[in-house]
XYZ file of C-alpha atoms in Angstrom:
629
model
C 31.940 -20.896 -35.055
C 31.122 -23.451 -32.046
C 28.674 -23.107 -29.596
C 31.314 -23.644 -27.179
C 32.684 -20.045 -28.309
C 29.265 -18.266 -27.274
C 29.801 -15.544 -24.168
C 25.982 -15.627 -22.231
C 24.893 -11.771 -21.660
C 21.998 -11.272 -19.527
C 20.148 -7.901 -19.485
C 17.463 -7.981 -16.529
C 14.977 -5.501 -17.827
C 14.222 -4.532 -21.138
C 12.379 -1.284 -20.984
C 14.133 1.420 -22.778
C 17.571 1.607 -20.244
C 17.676 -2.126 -21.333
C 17.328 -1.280 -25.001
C 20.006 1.256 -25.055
C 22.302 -1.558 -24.110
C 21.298 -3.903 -26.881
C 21.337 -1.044 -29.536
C 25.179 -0.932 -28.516
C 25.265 -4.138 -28.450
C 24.433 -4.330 -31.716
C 26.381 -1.287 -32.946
C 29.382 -2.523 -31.497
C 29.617 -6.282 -32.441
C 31.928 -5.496 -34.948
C 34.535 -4.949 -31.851
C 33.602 -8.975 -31.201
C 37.133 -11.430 -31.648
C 37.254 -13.327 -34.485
C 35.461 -16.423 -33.751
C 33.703 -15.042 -30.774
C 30.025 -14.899 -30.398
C 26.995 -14.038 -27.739
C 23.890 -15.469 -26.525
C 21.960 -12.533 -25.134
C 19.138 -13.140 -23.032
C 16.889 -10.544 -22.100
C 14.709 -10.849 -18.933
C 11.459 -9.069 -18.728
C 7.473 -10.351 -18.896
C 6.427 -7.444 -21.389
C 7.128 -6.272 -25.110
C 10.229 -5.671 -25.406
C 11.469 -1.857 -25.617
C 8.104 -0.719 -23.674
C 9.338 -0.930 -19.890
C 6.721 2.024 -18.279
C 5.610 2.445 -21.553
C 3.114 -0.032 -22.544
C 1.179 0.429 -25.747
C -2.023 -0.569 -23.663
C -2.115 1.956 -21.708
C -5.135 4.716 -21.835
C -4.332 7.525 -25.230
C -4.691 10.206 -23.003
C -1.569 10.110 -21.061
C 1.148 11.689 -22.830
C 4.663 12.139 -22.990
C 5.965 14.736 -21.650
C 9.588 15.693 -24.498
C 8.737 16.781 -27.843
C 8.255 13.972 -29.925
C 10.776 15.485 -32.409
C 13.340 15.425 -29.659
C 13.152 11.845 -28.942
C 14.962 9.223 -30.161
C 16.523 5.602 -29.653
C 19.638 5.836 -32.177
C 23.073 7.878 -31.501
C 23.974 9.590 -33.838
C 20.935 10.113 -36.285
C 21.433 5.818 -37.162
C 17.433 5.793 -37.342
C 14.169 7.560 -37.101
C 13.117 9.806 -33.724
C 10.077 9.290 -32.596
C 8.149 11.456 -34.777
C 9.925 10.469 -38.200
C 8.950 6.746 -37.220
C 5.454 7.986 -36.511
C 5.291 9.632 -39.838
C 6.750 6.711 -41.422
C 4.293 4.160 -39.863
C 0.986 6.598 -41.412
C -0.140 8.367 -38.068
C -2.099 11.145 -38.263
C -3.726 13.776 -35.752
C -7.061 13.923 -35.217
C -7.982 16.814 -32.974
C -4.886 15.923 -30.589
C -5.457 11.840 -31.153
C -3.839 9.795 -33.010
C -4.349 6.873 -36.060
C -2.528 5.150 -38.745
C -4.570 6.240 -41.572
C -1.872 5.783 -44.266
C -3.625 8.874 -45.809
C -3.386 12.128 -46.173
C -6.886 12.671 -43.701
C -6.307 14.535 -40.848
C -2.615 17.032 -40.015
C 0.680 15.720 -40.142
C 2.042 14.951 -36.832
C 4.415 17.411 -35.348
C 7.353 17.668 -34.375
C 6.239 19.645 -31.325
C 3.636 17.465 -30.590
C 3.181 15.935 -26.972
C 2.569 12.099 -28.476
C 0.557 9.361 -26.347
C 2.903 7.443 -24.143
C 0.713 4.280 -25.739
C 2.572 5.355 -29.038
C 5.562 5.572 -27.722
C 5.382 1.892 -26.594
C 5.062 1.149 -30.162
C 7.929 3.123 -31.269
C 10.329 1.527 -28.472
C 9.007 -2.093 -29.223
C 9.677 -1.577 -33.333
C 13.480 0.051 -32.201
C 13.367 -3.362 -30.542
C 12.276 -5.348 -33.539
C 14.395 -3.421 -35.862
C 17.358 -3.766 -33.489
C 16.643 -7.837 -33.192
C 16.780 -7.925 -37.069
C 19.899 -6.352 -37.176
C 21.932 -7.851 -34.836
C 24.417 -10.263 -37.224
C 24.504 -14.000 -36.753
C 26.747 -14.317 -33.990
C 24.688 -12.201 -31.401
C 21.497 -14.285 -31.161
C 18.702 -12.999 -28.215
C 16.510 -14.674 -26.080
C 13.578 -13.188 -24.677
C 12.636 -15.317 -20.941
C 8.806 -13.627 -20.818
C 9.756 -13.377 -16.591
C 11.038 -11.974 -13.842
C 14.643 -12.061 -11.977
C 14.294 -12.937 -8.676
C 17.670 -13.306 -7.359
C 20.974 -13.161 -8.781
C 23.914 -15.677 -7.328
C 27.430 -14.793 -8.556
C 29.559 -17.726 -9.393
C 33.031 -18.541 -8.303
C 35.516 -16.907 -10.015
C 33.023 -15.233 -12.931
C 29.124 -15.105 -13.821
C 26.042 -15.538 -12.425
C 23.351 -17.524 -12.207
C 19.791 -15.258 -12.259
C 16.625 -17.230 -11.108
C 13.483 -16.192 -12.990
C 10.164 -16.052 -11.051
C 8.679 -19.504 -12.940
C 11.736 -21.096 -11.371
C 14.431 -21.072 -14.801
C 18.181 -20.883 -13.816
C 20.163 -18.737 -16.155
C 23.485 -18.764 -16.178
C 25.274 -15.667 -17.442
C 29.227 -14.738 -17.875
C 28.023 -10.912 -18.420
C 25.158 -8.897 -16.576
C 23.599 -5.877 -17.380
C 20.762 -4.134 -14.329
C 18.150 -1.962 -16.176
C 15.241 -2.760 -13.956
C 13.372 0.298 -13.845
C 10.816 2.298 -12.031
C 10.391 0.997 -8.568
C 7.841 0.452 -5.663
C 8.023 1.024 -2.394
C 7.475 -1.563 0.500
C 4.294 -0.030 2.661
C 5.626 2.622 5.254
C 4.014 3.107 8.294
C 2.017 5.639 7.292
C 0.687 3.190 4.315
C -0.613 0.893 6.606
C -2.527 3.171 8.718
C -4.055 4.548 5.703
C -4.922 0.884 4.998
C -5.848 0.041 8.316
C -8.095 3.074 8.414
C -9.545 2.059 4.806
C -10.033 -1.671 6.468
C -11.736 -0.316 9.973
C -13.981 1.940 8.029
C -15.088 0.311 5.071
C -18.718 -0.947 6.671
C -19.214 3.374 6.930
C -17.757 4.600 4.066
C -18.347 2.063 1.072
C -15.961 4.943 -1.007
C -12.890 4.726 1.284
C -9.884 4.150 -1.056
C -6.299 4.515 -0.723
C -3.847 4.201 -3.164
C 0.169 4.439 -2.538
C 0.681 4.996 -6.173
C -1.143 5.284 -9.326
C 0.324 3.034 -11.639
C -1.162 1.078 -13.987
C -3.843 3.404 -13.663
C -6.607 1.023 -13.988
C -6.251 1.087 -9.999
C -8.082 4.078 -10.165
C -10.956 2.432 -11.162
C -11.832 1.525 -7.527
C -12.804 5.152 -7.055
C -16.148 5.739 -7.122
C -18.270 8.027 -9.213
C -19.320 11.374 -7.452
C -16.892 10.477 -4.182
C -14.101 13.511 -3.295
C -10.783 12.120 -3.717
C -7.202 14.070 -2.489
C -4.796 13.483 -4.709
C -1.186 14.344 -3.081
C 1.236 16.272 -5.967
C 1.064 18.641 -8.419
C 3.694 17.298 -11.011
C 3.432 15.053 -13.808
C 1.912 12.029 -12.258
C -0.675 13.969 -10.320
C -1.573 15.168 -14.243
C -1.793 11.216 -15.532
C -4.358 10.978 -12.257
C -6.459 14.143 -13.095
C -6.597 13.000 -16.690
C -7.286 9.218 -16.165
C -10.115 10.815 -13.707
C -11.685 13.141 -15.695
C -10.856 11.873 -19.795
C -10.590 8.275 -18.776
C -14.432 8.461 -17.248
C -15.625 10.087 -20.366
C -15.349 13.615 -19.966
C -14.439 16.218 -22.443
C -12.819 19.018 -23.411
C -13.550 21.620 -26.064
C -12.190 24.945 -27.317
C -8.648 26.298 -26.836
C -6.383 27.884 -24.205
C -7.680 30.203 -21.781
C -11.206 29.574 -23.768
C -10.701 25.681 -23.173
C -14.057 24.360 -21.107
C -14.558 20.745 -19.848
C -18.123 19.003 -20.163
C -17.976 16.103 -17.624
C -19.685 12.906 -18.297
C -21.363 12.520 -14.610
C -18.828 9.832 -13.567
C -15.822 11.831 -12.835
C -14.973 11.985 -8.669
C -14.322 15.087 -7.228
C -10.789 15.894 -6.986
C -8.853 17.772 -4.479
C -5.322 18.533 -5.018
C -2.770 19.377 -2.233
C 0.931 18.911 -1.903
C 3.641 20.117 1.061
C 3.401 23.709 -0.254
C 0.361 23.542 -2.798
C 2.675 24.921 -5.784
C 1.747 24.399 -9.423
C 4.025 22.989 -11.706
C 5.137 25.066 -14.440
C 4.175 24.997 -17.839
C 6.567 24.103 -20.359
C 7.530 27.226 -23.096
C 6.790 27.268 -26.269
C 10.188 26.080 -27.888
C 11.906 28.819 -30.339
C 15.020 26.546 -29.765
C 14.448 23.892 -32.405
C 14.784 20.863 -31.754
C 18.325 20.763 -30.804
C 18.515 24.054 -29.621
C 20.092 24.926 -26.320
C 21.017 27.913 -24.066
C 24.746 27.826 -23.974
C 26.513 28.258 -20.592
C 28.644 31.220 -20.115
C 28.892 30.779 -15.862
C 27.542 27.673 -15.294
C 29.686 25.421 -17.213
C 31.373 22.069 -16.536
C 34.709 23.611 -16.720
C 33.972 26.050 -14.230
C 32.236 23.275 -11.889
C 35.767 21.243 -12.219
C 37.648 24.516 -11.519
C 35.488 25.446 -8.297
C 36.455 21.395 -6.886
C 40.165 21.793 -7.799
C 40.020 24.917 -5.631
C 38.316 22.884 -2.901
C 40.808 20.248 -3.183
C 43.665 23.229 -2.683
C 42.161 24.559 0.327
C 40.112 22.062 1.977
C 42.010 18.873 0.696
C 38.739 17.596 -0.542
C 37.224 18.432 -4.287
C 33.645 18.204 -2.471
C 31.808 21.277 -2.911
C 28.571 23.181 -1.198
C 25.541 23.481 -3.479
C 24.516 26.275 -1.775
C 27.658 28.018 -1.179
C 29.581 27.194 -3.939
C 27.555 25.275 -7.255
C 24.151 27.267 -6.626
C 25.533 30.939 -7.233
C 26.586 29.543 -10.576
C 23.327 28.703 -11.445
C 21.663 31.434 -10.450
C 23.856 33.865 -12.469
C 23.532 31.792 -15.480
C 19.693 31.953 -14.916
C 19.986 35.651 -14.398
C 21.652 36.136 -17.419
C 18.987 34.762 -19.772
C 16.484 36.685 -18.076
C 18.335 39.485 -17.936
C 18.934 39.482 -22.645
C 15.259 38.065 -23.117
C 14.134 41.184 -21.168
C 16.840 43.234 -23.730
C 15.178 41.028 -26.708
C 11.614 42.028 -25.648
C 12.821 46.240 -25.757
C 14.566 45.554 -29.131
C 18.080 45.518 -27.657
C 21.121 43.319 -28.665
C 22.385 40.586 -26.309
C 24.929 41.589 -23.424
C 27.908 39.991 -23.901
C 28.443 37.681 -20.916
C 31.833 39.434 -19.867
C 29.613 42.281 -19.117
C 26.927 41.116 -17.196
C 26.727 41.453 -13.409
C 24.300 39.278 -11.526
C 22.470 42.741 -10.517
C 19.902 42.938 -7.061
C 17.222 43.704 -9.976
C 18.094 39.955 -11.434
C 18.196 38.043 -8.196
C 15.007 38.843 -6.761
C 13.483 38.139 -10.327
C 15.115 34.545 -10.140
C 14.016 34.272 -6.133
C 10.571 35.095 -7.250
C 10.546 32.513 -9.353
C 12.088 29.848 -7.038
C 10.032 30.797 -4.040
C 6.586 32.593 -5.312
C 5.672 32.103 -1.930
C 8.405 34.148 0.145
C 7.104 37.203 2.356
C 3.275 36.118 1.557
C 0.620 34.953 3.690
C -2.805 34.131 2.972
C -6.215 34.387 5.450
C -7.587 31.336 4.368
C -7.967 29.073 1.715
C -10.282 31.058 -0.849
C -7.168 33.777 -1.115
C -4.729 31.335 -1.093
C -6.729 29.537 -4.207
C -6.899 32.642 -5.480
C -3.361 32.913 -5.651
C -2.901 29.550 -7.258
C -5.214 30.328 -9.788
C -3.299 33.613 -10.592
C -0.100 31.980 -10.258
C -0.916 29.149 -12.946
C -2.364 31.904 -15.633
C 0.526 34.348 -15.589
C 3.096 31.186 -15.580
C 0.460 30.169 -19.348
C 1.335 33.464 -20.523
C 4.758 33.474 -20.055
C 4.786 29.776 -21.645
C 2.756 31.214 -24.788
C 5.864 33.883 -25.258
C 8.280 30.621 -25.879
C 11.533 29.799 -23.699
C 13.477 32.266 -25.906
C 11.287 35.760 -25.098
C 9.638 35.051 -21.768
C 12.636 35.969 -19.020
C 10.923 33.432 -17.061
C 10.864 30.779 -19.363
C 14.541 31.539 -20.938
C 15.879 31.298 -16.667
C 13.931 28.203 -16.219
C 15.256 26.930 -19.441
C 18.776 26.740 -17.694
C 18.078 23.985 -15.751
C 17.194 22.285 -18.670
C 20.299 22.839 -20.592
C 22.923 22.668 -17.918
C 22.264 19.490 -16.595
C 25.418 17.962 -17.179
C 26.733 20.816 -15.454
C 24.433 20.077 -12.263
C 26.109 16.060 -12.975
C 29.727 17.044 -13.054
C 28.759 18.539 -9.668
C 26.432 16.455 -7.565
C 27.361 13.143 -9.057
C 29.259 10.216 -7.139
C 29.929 12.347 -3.661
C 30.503 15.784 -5.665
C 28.930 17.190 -2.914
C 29.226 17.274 0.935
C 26.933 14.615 2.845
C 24.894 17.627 4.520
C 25.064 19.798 1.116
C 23.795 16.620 -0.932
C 21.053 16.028 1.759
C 19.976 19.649 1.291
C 20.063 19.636 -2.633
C 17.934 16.456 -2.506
C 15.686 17.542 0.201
C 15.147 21.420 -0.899
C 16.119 22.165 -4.572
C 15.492 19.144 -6.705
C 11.478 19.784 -6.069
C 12.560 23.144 -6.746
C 14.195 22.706 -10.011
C 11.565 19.801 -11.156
C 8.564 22.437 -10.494
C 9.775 25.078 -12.683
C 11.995 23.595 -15.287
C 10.376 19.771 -15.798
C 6.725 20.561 -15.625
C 3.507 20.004 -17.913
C 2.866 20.835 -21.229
C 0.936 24.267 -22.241
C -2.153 22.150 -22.529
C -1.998 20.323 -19.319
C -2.166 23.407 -17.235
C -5.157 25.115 -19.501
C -6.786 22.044 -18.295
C -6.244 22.454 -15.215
C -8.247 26.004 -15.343
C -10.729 24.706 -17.044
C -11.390 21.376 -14.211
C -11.310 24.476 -11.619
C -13.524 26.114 -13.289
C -16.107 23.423 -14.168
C -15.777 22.642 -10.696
C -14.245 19.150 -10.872
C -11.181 19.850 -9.182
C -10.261 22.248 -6.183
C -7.355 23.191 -4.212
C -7.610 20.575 -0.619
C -5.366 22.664 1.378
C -2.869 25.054 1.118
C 0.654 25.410 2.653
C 2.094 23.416 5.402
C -1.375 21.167 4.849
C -1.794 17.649 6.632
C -4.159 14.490 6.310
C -5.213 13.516 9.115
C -7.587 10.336 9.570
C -11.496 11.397 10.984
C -12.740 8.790 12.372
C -15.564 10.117 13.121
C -16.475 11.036 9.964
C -15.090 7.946 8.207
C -12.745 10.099 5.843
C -9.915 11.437 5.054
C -9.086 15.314 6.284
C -6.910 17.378 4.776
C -6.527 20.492 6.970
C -4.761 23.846 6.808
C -3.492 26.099 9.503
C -4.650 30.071 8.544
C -5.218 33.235 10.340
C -8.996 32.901 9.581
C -8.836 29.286 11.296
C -7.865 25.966 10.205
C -9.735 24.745 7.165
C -10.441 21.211 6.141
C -11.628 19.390 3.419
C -13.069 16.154 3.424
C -11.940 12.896 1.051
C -13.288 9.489 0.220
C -10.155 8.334 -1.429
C -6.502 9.463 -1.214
C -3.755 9.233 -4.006
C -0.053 9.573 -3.412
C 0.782 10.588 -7.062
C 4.473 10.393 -7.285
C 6.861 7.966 -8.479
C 8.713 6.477 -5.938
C 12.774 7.025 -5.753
C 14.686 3.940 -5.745
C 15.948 2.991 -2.008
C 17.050 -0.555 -2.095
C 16.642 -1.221 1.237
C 12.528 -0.214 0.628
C 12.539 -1.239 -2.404
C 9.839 -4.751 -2.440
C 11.053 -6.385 -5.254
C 12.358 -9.758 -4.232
C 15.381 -9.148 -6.955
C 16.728 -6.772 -4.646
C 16.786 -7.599 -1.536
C 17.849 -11.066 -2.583
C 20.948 -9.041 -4.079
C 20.989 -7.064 -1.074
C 20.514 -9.959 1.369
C 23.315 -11.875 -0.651
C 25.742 -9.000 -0.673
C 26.176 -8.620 -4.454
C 25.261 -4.573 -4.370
C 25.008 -2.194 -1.772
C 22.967 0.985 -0.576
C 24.853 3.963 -2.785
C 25.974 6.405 0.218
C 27.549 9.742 0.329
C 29.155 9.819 4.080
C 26.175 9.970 6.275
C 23.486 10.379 3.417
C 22.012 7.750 1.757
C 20.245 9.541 -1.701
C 19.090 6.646 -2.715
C 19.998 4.113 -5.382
C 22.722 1.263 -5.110
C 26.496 2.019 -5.312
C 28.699 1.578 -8.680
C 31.823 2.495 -9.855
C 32.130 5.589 -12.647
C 32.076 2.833 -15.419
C 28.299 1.758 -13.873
C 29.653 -1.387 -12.081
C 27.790 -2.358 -9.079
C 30.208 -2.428 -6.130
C 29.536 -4.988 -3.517
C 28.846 -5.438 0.186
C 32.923 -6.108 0.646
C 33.413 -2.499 -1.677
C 34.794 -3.739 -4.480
C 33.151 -3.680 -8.133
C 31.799 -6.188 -9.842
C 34.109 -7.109 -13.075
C 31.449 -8.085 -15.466
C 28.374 -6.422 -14.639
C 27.252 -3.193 -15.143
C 23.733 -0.967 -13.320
C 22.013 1.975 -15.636
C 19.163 4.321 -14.895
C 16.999 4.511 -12.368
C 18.750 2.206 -10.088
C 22.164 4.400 -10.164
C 19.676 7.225 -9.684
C 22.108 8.257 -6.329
C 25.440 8.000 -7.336
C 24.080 9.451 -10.732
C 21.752 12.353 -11.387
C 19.063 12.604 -13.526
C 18.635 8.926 -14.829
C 15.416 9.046 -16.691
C 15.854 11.751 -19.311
C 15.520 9.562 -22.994
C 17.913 10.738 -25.546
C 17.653 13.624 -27.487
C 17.903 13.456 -31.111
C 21.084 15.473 -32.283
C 22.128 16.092 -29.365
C 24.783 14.453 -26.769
C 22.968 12.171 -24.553
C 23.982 10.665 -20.724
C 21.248 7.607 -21.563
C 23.504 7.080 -24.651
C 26.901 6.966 -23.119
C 26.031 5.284 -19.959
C 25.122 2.224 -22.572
C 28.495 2.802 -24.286
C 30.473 3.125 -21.767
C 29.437 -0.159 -20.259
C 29.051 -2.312 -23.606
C 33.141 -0.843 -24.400
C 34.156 -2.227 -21.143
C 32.262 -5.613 -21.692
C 33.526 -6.265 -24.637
C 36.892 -5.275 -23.554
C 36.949 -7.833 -21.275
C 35.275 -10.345 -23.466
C 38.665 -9.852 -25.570
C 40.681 -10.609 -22.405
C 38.928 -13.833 -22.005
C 38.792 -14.640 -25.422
C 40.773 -17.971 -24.949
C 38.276 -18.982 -21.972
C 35.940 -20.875 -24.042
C 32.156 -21.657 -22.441
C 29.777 -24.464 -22.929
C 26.167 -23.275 -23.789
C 23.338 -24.558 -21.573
C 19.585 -24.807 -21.899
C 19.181 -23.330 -25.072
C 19.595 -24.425 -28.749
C 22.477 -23.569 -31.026
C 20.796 -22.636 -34.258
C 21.550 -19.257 -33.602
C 18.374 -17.461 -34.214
C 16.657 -14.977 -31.564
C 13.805 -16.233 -29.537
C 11.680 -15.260 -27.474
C 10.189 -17.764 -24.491
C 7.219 -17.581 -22.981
């Protein structure tokens, strides 16, 4: 072997989308020609394998999958993440976590909700492990940096300028870059301007676009009110980092669970567009690789309804709400419909008899809209209804996602999501029907099928009750900027009146979606800017994301794909659906064969161009993995 035989592979993020496409790397090397070999250089300024995961991050924000259920190997070839866990000596200790190597404290679970800190370990030692195993003609190269533009070179490859001012040329590219951030929107800056005009009144004034790393929340001071906009997952890393992170604590157990603050916490109002709480995940009576199986809403029937709209509209695009949505809803209706049979002792009803009954449809619009044909006087009754809402949704999460009817229909979503794929993915929908699934039912479907933990939510409570936290609005609520008060107003329109609540500090908590052209890394809109991907786009409607062919190749300003690089997660999150889900263990994974599917077709044409040989630049040819600072 000659280093003038060594194809250059560069991934450009390394978090665990970039992992998945060095584990198949180095499960399909074997597929290499005879004499062939890679240099693969990875581009990213953390730990390898960590991406939004970062082992120093505070213990108290968790993940949010079962430990048991996650993994970073197809096909059981290693541990999941609570096997490694167990392997490695950790422990619980009243819901934390330490490598005792003992037998002190309770084996961890495989229903346990692990630290996201611990997961960072687990995805840098998949990392490690898959290093060590690559063999000696796949060597990596870790450049500790950032990409900052990507120029494609006549003919083939690319040369990828890091931020410290490297040039690395590549003949292969891989795009797992990640979360994203948002350039400032106009109503960022006024929030900043308002922050900046005000500061001499209000020493508190804060405002924070997002909340990640969370040390930004540091800025908030003790005993100030802040609003914190969302109720989902993020908003719960906020609440936690606000409350646990300043040194309060909790004690007792669900609906007995109290909170003893520590005097530093803020005091935290939550409000979102309608003021919903997220659901509460079930307790799962699945297993670990349990799933509801489709009888109506089923991939074959989604191919069946576009193969009709190709025969009578000419098109295979389809209506969500027309056409894809009653599918779901009897499929939803359905598990309700033999949990409720379970719970009276009855057998299930064979699918071929069920009809999606009145009875069943306003039990699944209940659940979709808790808030249709209700109004509220003012905010003390609408709180009261929140309050309500988030303790019957606890019991029906203590029942388990088998028993509950609510938590069995929510529990669809879940496990028909490559049934919502085969539909909504690359232009499956109509323009105006995509812009209505994004803009009305994904919030819909992340609310009651992707929310919190049990725990999370009997926290929750237990903040309202201590008095930490409080509702800042309800429905339809606003911020407005008082200026003559110096802070931030959240107010809500109600028969009594409009109500308002007052704020030091505001927090968007939300991850932002992925629109190139908003996006402020300097990576993209140098690709942008240079033509080498474009904004995804479905007709008229842009979802977000940047455009690639079905085998995850980025297509270009000029529409035609890139030959020998390939985009995966939450940049395709547009053309794709549902990007960020981390593989299950035992089960079938769309993280898993968007990596294979792109690594085949690499190496595919790697054997094409097997008699192109390439001179190897900058680096030595000992062939042994590095990794540069």
């Amino acid at each position: 072997m000659t280093d003038r035989q060594a194809r250059r592979v560069v991934i450009v993020g390394m978090g665990p989308r970039g992992l998945s496409i060095l584990r198949r790397l180095s499960e399909l090397a074997d597929q290499l020609p005879d004499g062939c070999a890679l240099d693969v250089h990875l581009v990213d300024p953390g730990d390898g394998g960590q991406g939004a995961h970062p082992v120093r991050q505070p213990a108290h924000l968790l993940t949010n999958t079962l430990a048991g259920q996650v993994t970073l190997f197809s096909e059981g070839r290693g541990p999941s993440f609570t096997e490694w866990a167990r392997s490695e000596g950790y422990r619980e200790f009243a819901a934390a976590y330490y490598p005792t190597g003992s037998d002190a404290g309770d084996a961890v679970g495989e229903h346990a909700y692990l630290p996201r800190q611990l997961l960072g370990s687990y995805l840098s030692w998949v990392f490690d492990e898959t290093v060590r195993s690559l063999p000696s003609r796949v060597r990596v190269v870790h450049h500790r940096d950032r990409a900052v533009d990507i120029e494609t070179r006549p003919g083939a490859g690319f040369a990828v300028h890091l931020a410290k001012g490297f040039v690395l040329d590549g003949d292969y590219l891989f795009l797992a870059t990640g979360h994203c951030e948002r350039v400032p929107t106009q109503e960022d800056r006024a929030y900043g301007e308002f922050v900046r005009e005000n500061a001499r009144r209000n020493p508190r004034l804060v405002h924070c676009p997002g909340p990640y790393p969370v040390e930004r929340l540091q800025e908030i001071a003790p005993g100030s009110s802040v609003a914190v906009q969302g109720f989902g997952l993020t908003a719960h890393d906020v609440i936690s980092e606000l409350t646990v992170g300043r040194g309060g604590r909790f004690h007792g157990d669900g609906t007995e669970l109290a909170y003893r603050p520590s005097g530093r916490e803020p005091r935290i109002l939550l409000f979102s567009r309608q003021c919903l709480p997220f659901a509460a995940r079930g307790v799962n009576e699945k297993g670990l690789t349990g799933q509801h199986r489709a009888r109506f809403f089923t991939k074959e029937a989604v191919r069946g309804l576009k193969e009709q709209a190709v025969r009578e509209r000419g098109t295979p695009q389809l209506d969500f709400e027309d056409e894809v949505l009653p599918l779901l809803l009897k499929e939803m209706g359905y598990a309700h419909r033999n949990a409720e049979r379970a719970a009276d002792g009855r057998l299930p009803l064979p699918a071929e008899e069920y009809l999606f009954a009145p009875e069943d449809r306003r039990a699944i619009e209940e659940i979709l809209d808790p808030l249709r044909g209700r109004e509220f006087a003012n905010q003390d009754a609408f709180t009261a209804f929140f309050v309500d809402q988030v303790e019957r949704d606890l019991e029906q999460a203590g029942r388990g996602n088998l028993t509950s009817p609510v938590k069995a229909a929510t529990d669809v979503i879940r496990d028909t999501r490559a049934s919502l794929r085969e539909a909504v993915e690359f232009a499956g929908l109509t323009p105006a029907s995509h812009r209505t699934f994004h803009g009305r039912y994904v919030a819909v479907m992340n609310r009651i099928s992707f929310g919190p933990p049990r725990h999370r939510n009997h926290q929750l409570l237990a903040l309202l009750r201590a008095g930490v936290v409080d509702l800042a609005g309800g429905p339809g609520c606003r911020v407005d900027l008082d200026r003559a008060a110096a802070r931030f107003a959240v107010r809500t329109d109600y028969p009594d009146g409009t109500q308002t609540r007052h704020a030091d500090a505001l927090v968007v908590a939300r991850l932002d979606s992925f629109h190139p052209e908003r996006d402020r890394s300097p990576l993209t809109a140098n690709l942008l800017a240079r033509g080498v991907v474009r904004p995804y786009a479905n007709g008229s409607f842009k979802p977000g994301g940047i455009d690639i062919d079905e085998r995850g190749r980025p297509v270009t300003v000029t529409g035609e794909p890139l030959r020998t690089a390939w985009a995966v997660g939450y940049p395709v999150e547009g053309p794709r659906f549902y990007t960020h889900a981390l593989p299950r263990h035992g089960m079938p994974s769309q993280f898993i064969t968007d990596a294979d599917v792109s690594v085949r077709d690499m190496l595919a044409h790697v054997r094409d161009r097997n008699d192109l040989p390439r001179e190897e630049e900058h680096v030595g040819a000992d062939r042994k993995s590095v990794s540069l600072p």
